[in-house]
Amino acid sequence: MTPAATPFQLPQRLPQRHATTESPFVRRGLIGIALVFLGLFLVVPLVSVFVQAFSKGIAFYIHTLGDPNAWSAIKLTLLAAGISVPLNCVFGVAAAWVIAKFDFRGKNVLLTLIDLPFSVSPVISGMIYVLVFGAQGWLGHYRDAEHAWFPWLQSWINDHNIKIIFAVPGIVLATIFVTFPFVARELIPLMQAQGRSEEEAARVLGASGWQTFWRVTVPNIKWGLLYGVILCNARAMGEFGAVSVVSGKIRGETNTLPLHIEALYDDYNFAGAFAMASLLAFLALVTLGLKTWVEHKNAASNDKGEKL
Amino acid sequence: MSVEVINVTKKFGHFTALDSVSLKVESGELVALLGPSGSGKTTLLRTIAGLEFPDPGAARVLFYGEDVTQTPASERKAGFAFQHYALFRHMTVFENIAFGLRVRPKTTRPPEEEIRARVQKLLKLIQLEPMAGRYPSQLSGGQRQRVALARALAVEPKVLLLDEPFGALDAKVRKELRRWLRQLHDEIHVTTLFVTHDQEEALEVSDRVAILRAGRIEQIGTPEEIYDRPASPFVYDFLGNVNLFSGRVRDGSMLIGGTEFALSEKTNEAKSAAVAFVRPHDIRVTRASTGPALPALVIRSNAAGPVATLELKRLDGGDDFVVQLSREQFQELRPKPGEQVFVELKNVKVFADDYSI
């Protein structure tokens, strides 16, 4: 074939297309469905919380938040979160460290146990504590010493007149139980991916175990840890089911923020309930904002380490 | 004697990584641990560093005569460079190198100015002074490996242990870096053990090479010793390409296809079935036979690169084999595929034990 036989042709310009791109109709349709769904089920309820909260005016809003019972609920929620988050932070780091950096028998059992609070209904989590610490429970006041599981623990609790169920300790215990997978679950895959070689390098260079932990391990996991803490905190403040079982719902004493909202709602004080709910909704928005920021930071620091 | 390992056995479950290994390394020596993957070379290195502990028994690890078998890694004063560098990703190059000095207890920690001076000196040694403020992710593979070496050297180790130091680098950087390592060793004379699976690297860089196989040291010696006098078919095969010719041993020479060739090491033992080992560069190819030679057919030739390669087939029905020629020899001969030639075998090696590559 001679060159003259082919007529000169302009190269055809095709719009850039990827193999996985759908037609514009399908794309817009899918995005539309997602947006409508999001609006209906997330945005509208969220907006309505704030609208309802201020439905009786700002004065009523402030009055509701200033109520002593409301104030006590806020304080109790902060206390429960303030105890359970640091404890689960320590536990989570320890568990993730052990699982990611060492091989031992029963590792999978430990992994499964860590997930238990995720897989069991919060109500049952609460029931567990009632069964153990309740008046008729294994360690309860009215259990005869012969049938008690740990008689010494039972007598210690009775002697010191420590009340667990329908009191603050029970609420804290239930919150710890429900939130304990968050930090560990966040750190385990991260620490597994990072491996042990940096720690080994630190040890060979003469660092003690403690120095290795603070100078090498913690800086490498700090963003993952913060992410876990944020999620753990959000859940600790918002927990309803487990706390509801153990709290006894004594207003001004054992009501947490979510329980106080329920109480106001049951009193047909809708504006009051939503005013309190707006606090939790606000917390959720702050959590989301923080979460996005940490994810961004985490991705950036992972990029830094990726090529190692 | 700077580093001595005696009777070290290490099992992982049912897998025996080290099988009563003993090794002595002289002060200032550069020794390569060479072996295929799974031969236990990295486990041996990690045992010396204190990152693995030998199975209980008669095992002992000595540093300058001092028993460190149960000493934790942090107190052994060994320098270790990891295969994937294991640089601290959140620290700059400077801080990575300074780490070993900064974690010392207050009583033995050098003052800040001295730490700075020592890190600067090491940065100069590894030729990375302008990179002091960079993070590991901003360096190339070769630069990272040099930082890892400097970090290990900063603590003035009694012994330097390198795990596949050039394993993750591309071929060109590897060659540069291993020459640099040899020069560095000649400058600072720190006792060094390094693990590699690349026989060329081991032979080029080290004073002595230990060849490992299935958790045992198969042979140890200078590169010349082990290349010229391999102790087993495994060592022979592992150190380079090999051609096998089956035949018989009689009166101290090898009989292959009716032609007699001299053996590199005389043996009086007669064998009715033996396998001769011949390196591709120990075969001379001619058009007309002048001495004992085998007739062969040229199958393929390739003259690209510093040496030319010929693939030949024995005319008497034996196996294919490979010959390496210098470029001059190749230009002289100009063999064409399908052509008949004669081959003379030199340095024919027969092993006492049965062939088991």
XYZ file of C-alpha atoms in Angstrom, chain B residues 59-248:
190
model
C 24.464 -22.312 72.822
C 26.740 -19.368 73.545
C 27.314 -15.992 71.931
C 30.532 -14.179 72.835
C 31.579 -10.582 72.127
C 35.325 -10.164 72.740
C 35.248 -13.155 75.040
C 32.326 -11.814 77.076
C 29.299 -14.116 77.219
C 26.283 -12.167 75.924
C 24.014 -15.146 75.233
C 21.310 -13.857 77.589
C 22.100 -10.132 77.312
C 19.209 -8.095 75.864
C 19.754 -6.375 72.523
C 19.827 -2.939 74.145
C 22.922 -3.813 76.188
C 24.982 -5.654 73.574
C 26.372 -2.599 71.787
C 25.891 -4.072 68.340
C 25.039 -1.982 65.290
C 22.279 -3.390 63.126
C 21.107 -2.223 59.706
C 17.796 -3.718 58.645
C 16.913 -4.933 55.200
C 14.188 -2.313 54.842
C 16.241 0.207 56.839
C 13.666 0.631 59.661
C 14.499 4.325 59.906
C 12.352 6.239 62.388
C 9.877 7.796 59.996
C 8.912 10.701 62.245
C 12.507 11.830 62.776
C 14.861 13.731 60.497
C 18.032 12.144 59.189
C 19.966 14.010 61.883
C 17.719 12.767 64.700
C 17.777 9.230 63.344
C 21.556 9.167 63.560
C 21.576 10.855 66.966
C 19.000 8.441 68.460
C 21.472 5.909 69.831
C 23.327 8.665 71.691
C 20.237 10.471 72.962
C 18.700 7.390 74.607
C 21.774 6.761 76.745
C 21.372 7.224 80.489
C 22.411 10.674 81.710
C 25.689 9.416 83.153
C 27.053 8.110 79.845
C 25.238 10.423 77.448
C 27.599 12.796 75.639
C 26.785 16.509 75.913
C 24.629 18.062 73.188
C 27.566 19.688 71.353
C 29.389 16.391 71.187
C 26.287 14.600 69.860
C 26.003 17.272 67.158
C 29.672 16.969 66.263
C 29.499 13.192 66.029
C 26.367 13.220 63.872
C 27.963 15.817 61.583
C 31.018 13.617 61.230
C 28.888 10.628 60.305
C 26.833 12.699 57.854
C 30.102 13.614 56.190
C 31.170 9.970 56.133
C 27.974 8.941 54.346
C 28.130 12.029 52.113
C 24.670 13.232 53.097
C 25.465 16.484 54.928
C 22.879 18.547 52.997
C 20.151 16.008 53.844
C 20.383 16.353 57.640
C 16.972 18.020 57.946
C 15.078 15.682 55.626
C 12.729 12.892 56.612
C 13.437 9.311 55.530
C 10.551 9.370 53.042
C 12.299 12.186 51.174
C 15.400 10.085 50.500
C 16.185 7.524 47.829
C 16.727 3.887 48.753
C 20.499 4.163 48.604
C 20.486 7.290 50.780
C 18.244 5.590 53.335
C 20.594 2.643 53.538
C 23.509 4.981 54.192
C 21.537 6.755 56.943
C 20.746 3.352 58.472
C 24.480 2.560 58.450
C 25.379 5.897 60.017
C 22.725 5.379 62.702
C 24.202 1.980 63.514
C 27.753 3.390 63.560
C 26.854 6.352 65.806
C 26.868 4.185 68.934
C 30.394 2.961 68.109
C 29.294 -0.665 67.987
C 31.505 -3.597 68.861
C 30.189 -5.334 65.793
C 28.241 -4.098 62.788
C 25.476 -6.395 61.523
C 23.909 -5.753 58.127
C 20.844 -7.671 56.987
C 20.694 -7.771 53.173
C 22.057 -4.221 53.112
C 21.596 -3.797 49.382
C 18.663 -6.160 48.903
C 16.032 -3.548 48.166
C 18.096 -1.426 45.775
C 18.333 -1.513 42.012
C 21.331 -3.164 40.374
C 23.388 -0.044 39.661
C 23.020 1.533 43.119
C 23.802 -1.851 44.674
C 27.141 -2.052 42.960
C 28.118 1.497 43.891
C 27.040 1.054 47.472
C 28.839 -2.217 48.041
C 32.096 -0.744 46.792
C 31.464 2.186 49.126
C 30.833 -0.243 52.003
C 34.167 -1.959 51.349
C 35.971 1.393 51.348
C 34.172 2.420 54.508
C 35.195 -0.811 56.187
C 38.814 -0.297 55.173
C 38.621 3.160 56.790
C 36.971 2.341 60.093
C 37.773 -1.367 60.521
C 34.729 -2.279 62.518
C 34.046 -6.012 62.698
C 31.203 -6.539 60.258
C 28.884 -9.389 59.400
C 26.518 -9.017 56.510
C 23.788 -11.230 55.153
C 23.250 -11.631 51.442
C 21.825 -14.086 48.952
C 23.869 -12.571 46.120
C 27.056 -14.603 45.630
C 28.677 -11.897 43.507
C 28.211 -9.387 46.324
C 29.627 -11.784 48.917
C 32.659 -12.666 46.827
C 33.418 -9.058 45.921
C 33.049 -7.337 49.285
C 34.031 -9.702 52.063
C 37.238 -10.990 53.642
C 35.610 -14.329 54.320
C 32.360 -15.918 53.240
C 30.265 -18.384 55.248
C 27.845 -20.371 53.127
C 24.712 -21.517 54.896
C 22.316 -24.222 53.903
C 19.289 -25.427 55.855
C 20.512 -23.975 59.153
C 24.106 -25.206 58.901
C 27.328 -23.612 57.754
C 28.312 -25.582 54.683
C 31.701 -23.953 54.150
C 33.614 -20.927 55.368
C 36.695 -19.394 53.788
C 38.108 -16.527 51.761
C 36.262 -15.793 48.500
C 39.083 -17.432 46.482
C 39.091 -20.522 48.680
C 35.411 -21.181 48.413
C 35.230 -20.338 44.728
C 38.228 -22.462 43.743
C 37.782 -25.263 46.246
C 34.070 -25.610 47.002
C 33.481 -28.265 49.646
C 30.234 -29.579 48.222
C 28.137 -29.611 45.072
C 25.784 -27.181 46.838
C 28.529 -24.594 47.350
C 29.777 -25.089 43.808
C 26.315 -24.572 42.397
C 25.468 -21.650 44.659
C 28.583 -19.662 43.739
C 27.950 -19.493 40.019
C 26.715 -21.131 36.886
C 27.628 -24.735 36.420
C 27.640 -27.339 33.664
C 27.207 -30.983 34.508
C 28.785 -33.819 32.514
C 28.112 -37.383 33.473
C 30.787 -40.009 32.930
C 33.223 -42.223 34.855
